Tab-separated table of C-alpha atoms and ligand atoms in Angstrom:
chain	number	residue	atom	x	y	z
A	296	LEU	CA	9.820	-26.846	34.983
A	297	ALA	CA	6.413	-28.108	33.615
A	298	GLN	CA	7.483	-31.731	33.359
A	299	THR	CA	8.113	-31.427	37.195
A	300	TYR	CA	5.789	-29.288	38.604
A	301	GLY	CA	2.344	-29.780	36.163
A	302	ASP	CA	-0.203	-27.532	35.060
A	303	ILE	CA	0.808	-24.494	36.788
A	304	VAL	CA	4.022	-23.645	37.554
A	305	TYR	CA	4.655	-20.518	40.066
A	306	TRP	CA	7.697	-18.702	41.170
A	307	ARG	CA	8.225	-15.367	42.579
A	308	VAL	CA	11.508	-13.142	41.866
A	309	ARG	CA	12.229	-10.096	43.372
A	310	GLY	CA	8.857	-9.658	44.254
A	311	GLN	CA	7.336	-10.252	40.598
A	312	HIS	CA	4.747	-13.161	40.497
A	313	HIS	CA	5.378	-15.611	37.859
A	314	TYR	CA	3.045	-18.112	36.506
A	315	LEU	CA	3.350	-20.946	33.464
A	316	LEU	CA	0.271	-22.262	32.478
A	317	ASN	CA	0.793	-25.910	30.927
A	318	HIS	CA	-2.947	-26.755	29.798
A	319	PRO	CA	-4.604	-26.213	26.865
A	320	ASP	CA	-8.055	-24.783	28.890
A	321	TYR	CA	-5.524	-22.684	30.486
A	322	VAL	CA	-4.314	-21.245	27.079
A	323	HIS	CA	-7.913	-20.627	26.264
A	324	GLU	CA	-8.603	-19.000	29.494
A	325	LEU	CA	-5.168	-16.513	29.395
A	326	LEU	CA	-5.778	-15.471	25.485
A	327	VAL	CA	-9.683	-15.850	24.886
A	328	THR	CA	-11.991	-16.143	27.895
A	329	GLN	CA	-10.232	-13.887	30.163
A	330	GLN	CA	-7.817	-11.767	27.635
A	331	ALA	CA	-9.754	-8.445	28.740
A	332	HIS	CA	-8.010	-8.766	32.174
A	333	PHE	CA	-4.606	-9.060	30.754
A	334	ARG	CA	-1.897	-6.510	29.281
A	335	LYS	CA	0.592	-6.965	26.932
A	336	LEU	CA	3.138	-5.008	29.099
A	337	PRO	CA	3.555	-4.517	32.866
A	338	ALA	CA	1.646	-0.902	33.971
A	339	ASP	CA	4.551	-0.509	36.576
A	340	ARG	CA	7.720	-1.097	34.968
A	341	PRO	CA	9.800	-0.944	31.679
A	342	VAL	CA	10.504	-4.348	29.866
A	343	ARG	CA	13.738	-4.971	27.677
A	344	GLY	CA	13.928	-6.976	24.297
A	345	LEU	CA	12.104	-6.877	21.078
A	346	VAL	CA	9.705	-3.962	22.610
A	347	GLU	CA	12.762	-1.716	22.899
A	348	ILE	CA	13.012	-2.044	19.034
A	349	VAL	CA	9.195	-2.172	17.944
A	350	GLY	CA	8.018	0.374	20.290
A	351	GLN	CA	4.142	0.887	20.919
A	352	GLY	CA	3.177	-0.850	17.595
A	353	LEU	CA	0.382	-3.143	17.072
A	354	LEU	CA	2.455	-5.892	19.320
A	355	PHE	CA	2.527	-4.042	22.143
A	356	SER	CA	-0.188	-1.926	22.367
A	357	ASP	CA	-3.348	-2.050	24.471
A	358	GLY	CA	-6.854	-0.602	24.649
A	359	THR	CA	-8.535	1.932	22.273
A	360	ARG	CA	-4.938	2.460	20.664
A	361	TRP	CA	-4.318	-1.185	19.980
A	362	SER	CA	-8.254	-1.685	18.545
A	363	GLN	CA	-7.722	1.665	16.457
A	364	GLN	CA	-4.597	0.445	14.951
A	365	ARG	CA	-5.606	-3.237	14.329
A	366	GLN	CA	-8.672	-1.871	12.483
A	367	LEU	CA	-6.630	0.378	10.181
A	368	LEU	CA	-4.094	-2.214	9.447
A	369	ALA	CA	-6.630	-5.443	9.091
A	370	PRO	CA	-7.452	-4.280	5.617
A	371	ALA	CA	-4.235	-4.845	4.214
A	372	PHE	CA	-4.794	-8.443	5.541
A	373	GLN	CA	-7.878	-9.253	3.574
A	374	THR	CA	-8.404	-12.282	1.544
A	375	GLN	CA	-8.870	-9.963	-1.962
A	376	ARG	CA	-5.540	-8.784	-1.289
A	377	LEU	CA	-3.619	-12.097	-0.826
A	378	ALA	CA	-3.531	-12.958	-4.908
A	379	SER	CA	-1.174	-9.853	-5.494
A	380	TYR	CA	0.995	-10.727	-2.511
A	381	ALA	CA	1.058	-14.507	-3.554
A	382	ARG	CA	2.612	-13.369	-6.828
A	383	ALA	CA	5.069	-11.323	-5.237
A	384	MET	CA	5.954	-14.036	-2.896
A	385	VAL	CA	6.666	-16.416	-5.598
A	386	GLU	CA	8.260	-13.956	-7.873
A	387	THR	CA	10.987	-12.972	-5.555
A	388	THR	CA	11.150	-16.870	-4.581
A	389	GLU	CA	12.610	-17.433	-7.998
A	390	ARG	CA	14.517	-14.678	-7.808
A	391	LEU	CA	16.542	-15.448	-5.036
A	392	ILE	CA	17.215	-19.059	-6.279
A	393	SER	CA	17.936	-17.707	-9.383
A	394	GLY	CA	21.305	-17.650	-7.872
A	395	TRP	CA	21.250	-20.789	-6.233
A	396	ARG	CA	23.470	-23.644	-8.088
A	397	ASN	CA	23.769	-27.433	-7.463
A	398	GLY	CA	26.239	-28.238	-5.089
A	399	ASP	CA	26.129	-24.814	-3.143
A	400	GLU	CA	25.997	-24.737	0.540
A	401	ARG	CA	23.628	-21.918	2.123
A	402	GLN	CA	23.155	-20.920	5.675
A	403	ILE	CA	19.682	-21.805	5.142
A	404	ARG	CA	17.899	-19.533	7.875
A	405	GLN	CA	19.754	-16.439	7.027
A	406	GLU	CA	18.365	-17.650	3.014
A	407	MET	CA	14.660	-17.360	4.234
A	408	THR	CA	14.958	-14.590	6.502
A	409	GLU	CA	16.552	-12.440	3.649
A	410	LEU	CA	13.477	-13.972	1.383
A	411	THR	CA	10.868	-13.373	3.685
A	412	MET	CA	12.528	-9.800	4.807
A	413	ALA	CA	12.104	-8.930	0.570
A	414	ILE	CA	8.616	-10.325	0.605
A	415	ILE	CA	7.170	-8.305	3.349
A	416	ALA	CA	9.032	-5.098	2.043
A	417	GLN	CA	7.411	-5.790	-1.536
A	418	THR	CA	3.450	-7.021	-0.479
A	419	LEU	CA	3.067	-4.223	2.746
A	420	PHE	CA	5.357	-1.500	1.819
A	421	GLY	CA	5.587	-1.700	-2.016
A	422	ALA	CA	9.728	-1.675	-2.100
A	423	ASP	CA	11.755	-3.866	-4.111
A	424	VAL	CA	14.779	-4.592	-1.621
A	425	LEU	CA	16.084	-8.047	-2.506
A	426	ASP	CA	19.362	-6.693	-3.412
A	427	GLU	CA	19.782	-4.891	0.081
A	428	VAL	CA	18.541	-7.160	2.591
A	429	ARG	CA	21.727	-9.181	3.308
A	430	THR	CA	22.850	-5.805	5.224
A	431	VAL	CA	19.432	-4.963	6.408
A	432	SER	CA	18.931	-8.159	7.871
A	433	THR	CA	22.301	-8.294	9.417
A	434	ALA	CA	21.946	-4.821	11.169
A	435	LEU	CA	18.632	-6.402	12.618
A	436	ALA	CA	20.061	-9.193	13.435
A	437	VAL	CA	22.669	-7.699	16.022
A	438	ALA	CA	19.902	-4.925	17.097
A	439	LEU	CA	17.721	-7.519	18.205
A	440	GLY	CA	20.534	-9.918	19.741
A	441	GLY	CA	21.708	-7.094	21.574
A	442	LEU	CA	19.008	-5.907	23.217
A	443	ARG	CA	18.086	-8.837	25.047
A	444	ASP	CA	20.472	-8.758	27.699
A	445	THR	CA	21.130	-4.362	27.697
A	446	ASN	CA	19.749	-1.117	28.160
A	447	LEU	CA	20.834	1.318	25.813
A	448	SER	CA	19.394	4.208	27.317
A	449	VAL	CA	22.101	4.107	30.122
A	450	GLN	CA	25.141	3.902	27.723
A	451	ALA	CA	26.623	6.976	25.537
A	452	ASP	CA	26.348	5.593	22.085
A	453	TRP	CA	29.753	6.734	20.605
A	454	LEU	CA	31.335	4.132	22.825
A	455	PRO	CA	33.167	1.504	20.438
A	456	THR	CA	31.538	-1.346	22.574
A	457	PRO	CA	29.168	-3.899	21.190
A	458	LEU	CA	26.514	-1.747	22.812
A	459	TYR	CA	27.596	0.999	20.378
A	460	GLN	CA	27.480	-1.654	17.497
A	461	ARG	CA	23.713	-2.799	18.633
A	462	ALA	CA	22.609	1.055	18.760
A	463	HIS	CA	24.181	1.701	15.312
A	464	ALA	CA	22.429	-1.353	13.881
A	465	LEU	CA	18.926	-0.258	14.896
A	466	GLN	CA	19.860	3.353	13.406
A	467	GLN	CA	20.436	1.450	10.101
A	468	VAL	CA	17.111	-0.172	10.481
A	469	GLU	CA	15.780	2.814	11.094
A	470	ALA	CA	17.226	4.751	8.566
A	471	PHE	CA	16.394	1.919	6.042
A	472	LEU	CA	12.279	2.039	6.907
A	473	SER	CA	12.435	6.074	6.807
A	474	ARG	CA	13.725	5.592	3.187
A	475	LEU	CA	11.052	3.037	2.446
A	476	ILE	CA	8.581	5.596	3.894
A	477	ASN	CA	9.754	8.875	2.448
A	478	GLU	CA	10.073	7.050	-1.113
A	479	ARG	CA	6.431	5.792	-0.566
A	480	ARG	CA	5.513	9.751	0.403
A	481	ASP	CA	7.390	11.026	-2.604
A	482	ALA	CA	5.957	8.566	-4.897
A	483	GLY	CA	1.929	9.411	-3.851
A	484	VAL	CA	-0.235	6.764	-1.974
A	485	ARG	CA	-1.085	3.433	-3.152
A	486	ASP	CA	-3.278	0.774	-2.119
A	487	ASP	CA	-0.730	-1.032	0.412
A	488	LEU	CA	-0.261	-1.047	4.378
A	489	LEU	CA	2.141	1.815	4.159
A	490	SER	CA	-0.153	3.846	2.185
A	491	ARG	CA	-3.063	3.379	4.764
A	492	LEU	CA	-0.704	4.325	7.760
A	493	LEU	CA	0.577	7.586	5.773
A	494	GLN	CA	-3.163	8.614	5.060
A	495	ALA	CA	-3.695	8.274	8.621
A	496	VAL	CA	-0.912	10.568	9.604
A	497	THR	CA	-2.060	12.957	7.004
A	498	ALA	CA	-5.623	13.051	8.454
A	499	GLY	CA	-4.132	13.483	12.198
A	500	ASP	CA	-5.250	9.989	12.757
A	501	MET	CA	-1.606	8.976	14.033
A	502	THR	CA	1.688	10.493	14.819
A	503	GLU	CA	5.105	10.162	12.876
A	504	GLN	CA	6.270	7.883	15.852
A	505	GLN	CA	3.039	5.884	15.734
A	506	LEU	CA	3.934	5.622	11.923
A	507	ARG	CA	7.580	4.800	13.113
A	508	ASP	CA	6.372	1.788	15.609
A	509	GLU	CA	3.891	0.334	13.032
A	510	ALA	CA	6.288	0.085	10.389
A	511	ILE	CA	9.015	-1.632	12.059
A	512	THR	CA	6.552	-3.906	14.071
A	513	MET	CA	4.967	-5.118	10.688
A	514	PHE	CA	8.810	-5.416	9.330
A	515	VAL	CA	9.850	-7.443	12.200
A	516	ALA	CA	6.834	-9.411	13.075
A	517	GLY	CA	6.039	-10.287	9.195
A	518	HIS	CA	9.284	-12.063	8.556
A	519	GLU	CA	11.400	-13.629	11.231
A	520	THR	CA	8.539	-16.065	12.520
A	521	THR	CA	8.232	-17.049	8.732
A	522	ALA	CA	11.771	-17.507	8.210
A	523	ASN	CA	12.079	-19.814	11.088
A	524	ALA	CA	9.225	-22.085	10.023
A	525	LEU	CA	10.758	-22.355	6.721
A	526	ALA	CA	14.341	-23.053	8.240
A	527	ALA	CA	12.809	-25.448	10.530
A	528	THR	CA	10.962	-27.273	7.728
A	529	TRP	CA	14.353	-27.438	5.256
A	530	GLN	CA	16.421	-29.066	8.135
A	531	LEU	CA	13.722	-31.544	8.916
A	532	LEU	CA	12.799	-32.460	5.501
A	533	ALA	CA	17.186	-32.903	4.967
A	534	GLN	CA	16.763	-35.436	7.896
A	535	HIS	CA	13.614	-37.338	6.876
A	536	PRO	CA	13.816	-38.342	3.070
A	537	ASP	CA	10.734	-40.389	3.115
A	538	ILE	CA	8.717	-37.093	4.080
A	539	GLU	CA	10.590	-34.945	1.580
A	540	ALA	CA	9.815	-37.830	-1.133
A	541	ARG	CA	6.082	-37.210	-0.355
A	542	LEU	CA	6.235	-33.394	-0.292
A	543	HIS	CA	7.800	-33.723	-3.966
A	544	ALA	CA	5.255	-36.026	-4.969
A	545	GLU	CA	2.501	-33.593	-4.016
A	546	VAL	CA	4.315	-30.358	-5.371
A	547	ASP	CA	4.893	-32.189	-8.748
A	548	HIS	CA	1.549	-33.201	-9.068
A	549	VAL	CA	-0.522	-30.085	-8.093
A	550	LEU	CA	1.680	-27.864	-9.902
A	551	ALA	CA	3.029	-30.214	-12.842
A	552	GLY	CA	5.981	-27.853	-13.473
A	553	ARG	CA	3.865	-24.612	-13.214
A	554	ARG	CA	4.962	-21.317	-11.367
A	555	PRO	CA	2.402	-21.604	-7.992
A	556	THR	CA	-0.241	-19.430	-7.693
A	557	LEU	CA	-2.757	-18.403	-4.625
A	558	ASP	CA	-5.099	-21.125	-5.364
A	559	ASP	CA	-2.418	-23.573	-5.227
A	560	ALA	CA	-1.720	-22.605	-1.417
A	561	PRO	CA	-4.965	-24.726	-0.344
A	562	ARG	CA	-4.313	-27.359	-3.028
A	563	LEU	CA	-0.607	-27.698	-1.001
A	564	VAL	CA	-2.207	-29.952	1.611
A	565	TYR	CA	0.813	-32.093	2.771
A	566	ALA	CA	3.317	-29.090	1.987
A	567	THR	CA	1.087	-27.564	4.581
A	568	MET	CA	1.094	-30.238	7.185
A	569	VAL	CA	4.782	-30.270	7.175
A	570	LEU	CA	5.148	-26.736	8.023
A	571	LYS	CA	2.594	-27.042	10.686
A	572	GLU	CA	4.564	-30.156	12.026
A	573	ALA	CA	7.563	-28.210	11.845
A	574	MET	CA	5.862	-25.043	13.886
A	575	ARG	CA	4.783	-27.690	16.463
A	576	LEU	CA	8.407	-28.519	16.879
A	577	HIS	CA	9.923	-25.187	16.438
A	578	PRO	CA	7.705	-22.323	17.245
A	579	LEU	CA	8.611	-18.592	16.634
A	580	PRO	CA	7.811	-17.228	19.185
A	581	TRP	CA	8.019	-20.408	21.688
A	582	GLY	CA	5.849	-18.364	24.341
A	583	ILE	CA	3.380	-15.921	24.621
A	584	THR	CA	3.172	-13.404	27.916
A	585	ARG	CA	0.762	-11.102	29.858
A	586	PHE	CA	0.503	-9.116	32.757
A	587	ALA	CA	-2.487	-9.391	34.852
A	588	ALA	CA	-4.508	-5.915	35.038
A	589	ARG	CA	-6.522	-7.267	37.855
A	590	GLU	CA	-6.567	-10.129	40.344
A	591	VAL	CA	-7.767	-13.314	37.994
A	592	THR	CA	-8.753	-16.786	39.016
A	593	ILE	CA	-7.237	-19.696	36.064
A	594	GLY	CA	-7.730	-23.210	37.489
A	595	GLY	CA	-8.812	-22.331	40.494
A	596	TYR	CA	-5.819	-20.481	41.109
A	597	ARG	CA	-6.190	-16.775	42.239
A	598	ILE	CA	-3.579	-14.953	40.325
A	599	PRO	CA	-2.694	-11.363	41.769
A	600	SER	CA	-2.804	-8.201	39.685
A	601	GLY	CA	0.395	-7.394	38.181
A	602	SER	CA	1.534	-11.118	37.860
A	603	GLU	CA	3.476	-12.162	34.872
A	604	VAL	CA	1.731	-15.276	33.095
A	605	THR	CA	3.149	-17.426	30.296
A	606	VAL	CA	1.819	-19.939	27.870
A	607	SER	CA	4.484	-21.785	25.909
A	608	GLN	CA	3.920	-23.212	22.421
A	609	TYR	CA	7.157	-25.020	22.774
A	610	VAL	CA	6.219	-26.839	26.159
A	611	LEU	CA	2.401	-27.755	24.819
A	612	HIS	CA	3.790	-28.537	21.248
A	613	ARG	CA	5.509	-31.263	23.114
A	614	ASP	CA	3.579	-32.365	25.657
A	615	PRO	CA	2.734	-36.349	25.245
A	616	ARG	CA	-0.438	-35.977	26.554
A	617	TYR	CA	-1.329	-33.875	23.140
A	618	PHE	CA	1.397	-35.448	20.840
A	619	ALA	CA	2.470	-38.948	21.137
A	620	GLU	CA	5.839	-39.262	20.467
A	621	PRO	CA	6.253	-35.716	20.807
A	622	GLU	CA	10.061	-35.602	19.259
A	623	ARG	CA	9.086	-37.248	16.363
A	624	PHE	CA	8.456	-35.285	13.070
A	625	GLU	CA	5.275	-36.624	11.725
A	626	PRO	CA	3.068	-34.330	9.471
A	627	GLU	CA	0.293	-36.822	9.539
A	628	ARG	CA	-0.387	-35.600	12.805
A	629	PHE	CA	-2.111	-32.597	11.197
A	630	GLU	CA	-4.625	-34.727	8.947
A	631	PRO	CA	-8.031	-33.674	9.564
A	632	GLU	CA	-9.079	-36.638	11.204
A	633	ARG	CA	-6.434	-36.769	13.560
A	634	LEU	CA	-7.176	-33.206	14.406
A	635	LYS	CA	-10.265	-34.293	15.734
A	636	SER	CA	-9.029	-35.795	18.950
A	637	LEU	CA	-6.459	-32.784	19.603
A	638	PRO	CA	-7.929	-30.433	22.351
A	639	ARG	CA	-8.437	-26.795	21.307
A	640	LEU	CA	-5.341	-24.851	21.821
A	641	ALA	CA	-2.983	-27.680	22.490
A	642	TYR	CA	-1.714	-26.266	19.404
A	643	PHE	CA	-1.344	-22.652	18.950
A	644	PRO	CA	1.794	-21.094	17.000
A	645	PHE	CA	0.047	-18.009	15.998
A	646	GLY	CA	-1.709	-17.131	19.668
A	647	ALA	CA	-5.499	-17.064	19.804
A	648	GLY	CA	-8.125	-14.735	20.859
A	649	THR	CA	-8.288	-11.247	19.396
A	650	ARG	CA	-4.626	-10.654	19.827
A	651	ALA	CA	-4.058	-13.960	17.260
A	652	CYS	CA	-1.583	-13.035	14.678
A	653	ILE	CA	-2.788	-10.545	12.257
A	654	GLY	CA	-0.350	-12.320	9.654
A	655	GLN	CA	-1.369	-15.834	10.193
A	656	ARG	CA	-3.114	-16.127	6.665
A	657	PHE	CA	-0.611	-14.151	4.864
A	658	ALA	CA	1.915	-16.594	6.663
A	659	MET	CA	0.050	-19.831	5.434
A	660	VAL	CA	-0.001	-18.587	2.077
A	661	GLU	CA	3.374	-17.401	1.908
A	662	ALA	CA	5.171	-20.358	3.700
A	663	PRO	CA	3.699	-23.210	1.387
A	664	LEU	CA	4.203	-21.252	-1.557
A	665	ILE	CA	7.851	-20.769	-0.811
A	666	LEU	CA	8.229	-24.229	0.124
A	667	ALA	CA	6.577	-25.259	-3.415
A	668	THR	CA	8.899	-23.132	-5.127
A	669	ILE	CA	12.114	-24.049	-3.977
A	670	ALA	CA	11.217	-27.927	-3.786
A	671	GLN	CA	10.225	-27.584	-7.483
A	672	ARG	CA	13.761	-26.994	-8.311
A	673	PHE	CA	15.732	-28.381	-5.219
A	674	ARG	CA	16.254	-30.649	-2.571
A	675	LEU	CA	18.355	-29.454	0.569
A	676	ARG	CA	20.500	-31.803	2.044
A	677	LEU	CA	22.644	-32.024	5.438
A	678	PRO	CA	26.492	-31.234	3.842
A	679	THR	CA	28.412	-34.581	3.585
A	680	ALA	CA	30.621	-33.762	6.473
A	681	VAL	CA	27.656	-34.500	9.086
A	682	PRO	CA	27.053	-37.898	9.184
A	683	ALA	CA	24.317	-39.312	7.284
A	684	SER	CA	22.907	-41.683	9.778
A	685	LEU	CA	21.610	-39.099	12.345
A	686	PRO	CA	19.866	-41.038	15.007
A	687	ALA	CA	15.989	-40.894	14.423
A	688	GLN	CA	15.096	-40.272	18.157
A	689	PRO	CA	15.482	-37.677	19.050
A	690	PRO	CA	16.233	-35.720	16.188
A	691	ALA	CA	19.197	-33.250	15.920
A	692	PRO	CA	18.452	-29.995	17.783
A	693	PHE	CA	17.313	-27.009	15.391
A	694	ASP	CA	20.359	-25.315	14.509
A	695	THR	CA	19.605	-21.797	13.257
A	696	THR	CA	23.040	-21.849	11.656
A	697	ARG	CA	23.271	-25.006	9.941
A	698	ARG	CA	24.369	-24.925	6.409
A	699	LEU	CA	22.660	-27.364	3.875
A	700	GLN	CA	23.661	-28.091	0.434
A	701	LEU	CA	21.471	-27.706	-2.453
A	702	GLN	CA	20.737	-30.401	-4.961
A	703	ALA	CA	19.355	-29.716	-8.467
A	704	ARG	CA	16.018	-31.699	-9.247
A	705	GLY	CA	15.712	-30.708	-12.543
A	706	VAL	CA	11.752	-30.716	-12.751
A	707	ARG	CA	11.658	-27.265	-14.417
A	708	ALA	CA	14.258	-26.657	-17.270
B	137	HEM	C1	4.622	-18.494	10.767
B	137	HEM	C2	4.609	-17.098	10.730
B	137	HEM	C3	4.087	-16.413	11.796
B	137	HEM	C4	3.906	-16.891	13.454
B	137	HEM	C5	4.251	-18.433	13.759
B	137	HEM	C6	3.136	-15.787	14.402
B	137	HEM	C7	3.286	-15.880	15.619
B	137	HEM	C8	2.531	-14.725	15.958
B	137	HEM	C9	1.753	-14.950	17.250
B	137	HEM	C10	2.193	-16.219	18.449
B	137	HEM	C11	1.284	-13.522	17.654
B	137	HEM	C12	0.604	-13.390	19.190
B	137	HEM	C13	1.522	-12.975	20.442
B	137	HEM	C14	0.770	-12.482	21.496
B	137	HEM	O1	-0.573	-12.940	21.705
B	137	HEM	O2	0.930	-11.962	21.991
B	137	HEM	C15	1.357	-12.900	16.392
B	137	HEM	C16	1.216	-11.632	16.385
B	137	HEM	C17	1.126	-10.635	15.498
B	137	HEM	N1	1.636	-11.331	14.520
B	137	HEM	FE1	2.621	-12.776	13.826
B	137	HEM	N2	3.334	-14.725	13.239
B	137	HEM	C18	3.505	-14.815	11.767
B	137	HEM	C19	3.889	-14.271	10.683
B	137	HEM	C20	3.334	-12.895	10.642
B	137	HEM	C21	3.357	-12.079	9.572
B	137	HEM	C22	3.277	-12.461	8.435
B	137	HEM	C23	2.815	-10.946	9.995
B	137	HEM	C24	2.752	-9.420	9.109
B	137	HEM	C25	2.566	-9.425	7.756
B	137	HEM	C26	2.692	-10.962	11.312
B	137	HEM	C27	2.350	-9.555	12.316
B	137	HEM	C28	1.892	-9.857	13.618
B	137	HEM	C29	1.507	-8.913	14.300
B	137	HEM	C30	1.467	-7.416	13.734
B	137	HEM	C31	1.038	-9.465	15.610
B	137	HEM	C32	0.489	-8.664	16.556
B	137	HEM	C33	-0.948	-8.558	16.567
B	137	HEM	C34	-2.022	-7.969	17.459
B	137	HEM	O3	-1.460	-8.122	18.741
B	137	HEM	O4	-3.182	-7.214	17.193
B	137	HEM	N3	3.189	-12.345	11.917
B	137	HEM	N4	2.124	-13.655	15.737
């Protein structure tokens, strides 16, 4: 659409106005300067998908409710919390890979999902769940996959259909989270995100339903995106041995065989560039949608109240006006000198403005530390069944089910 129709694409389906904005300045208008005129959800109709699972948590709330919740949750993401989070991130990664053996073939997206899920549970909910995450992540995948194209509310949930399976899967995820919540209630308040939520309920500032919605929002938003970035990174590294070699050189130099800590995250400069480039090519989410709460003008176009307006990381991150040879995996694009010529918001994996990702710093500590911890010990290779000489242009599409083979590096005993 963007290639054919340019910087503003308009279409209308069943009376609903849709706009796709494909210019960094328009991204800035939508997410920053004019964001007050937009809502996360339409005012006049229910929407399907993720919101059906996470409810009115931080991701989908608006107005006073959103600002109160954002204020309540923000301290859990402050700098002083990150050191203990970083320890948990590295320890959980080490525990996961202690079961990895040279020559194993692993479904890497699944492994990264389980890892980042265990890290969220550990850091924000104070719960050690690494042994259970396979079941929970499978249930969540069933629940999420299902809700994208169905409407649960109109179906009887005893029917032995895929719909029933999805409803059952969601119940499993909810039961898991309520167990974590109840365990924390029983164990007494600590200094983590879940405790802040529980204190707010006790003080009467939040309902049990809000607690449920915030907990599931953090749980879902806090792991799938990072898992996607890491899985894309491993797959791209497996296809680009020269970039992988440079990454290994940095990891070995910075860490010299030690376990990484928070202080290492900013020193893993190339690893961070590699991750950013993987998120350029394979962003999750791939787009951000808002609903106009009143008539607005963007780029000289009048956008009527109620319109659905989308900006897409996927589209802009591959726009040749901002990224030469956009299909090429080239971490050097994120060298500070080269970034100077990149227009503001041509790259926005974490969104922008007041609704930008609350977990951005968390993720940008977590992902390099996980990458470094694993890269210290393993290379990930495409299994031999796949031809070694994959064409450089265009790269193989990102395959979330791809298995990669482990090769021990033997840097550490
Ligand atoms: C690579 C990892 C991540 C990416 C690419 C990412 C991306 C995003 C994006 C694009 C948004 C804005 C959505 C919008 O404007 O509609 C967002 C919001 C959000 N993210 Fe992330 N995220 C990541 C990691 C995390 C983590 C680790 C957490 C929690 C620990 C988290 C929690 C949230 C929450 C709660 C929001 C809603 C914020 C608000 O509306 O106030 N995310 N994320």
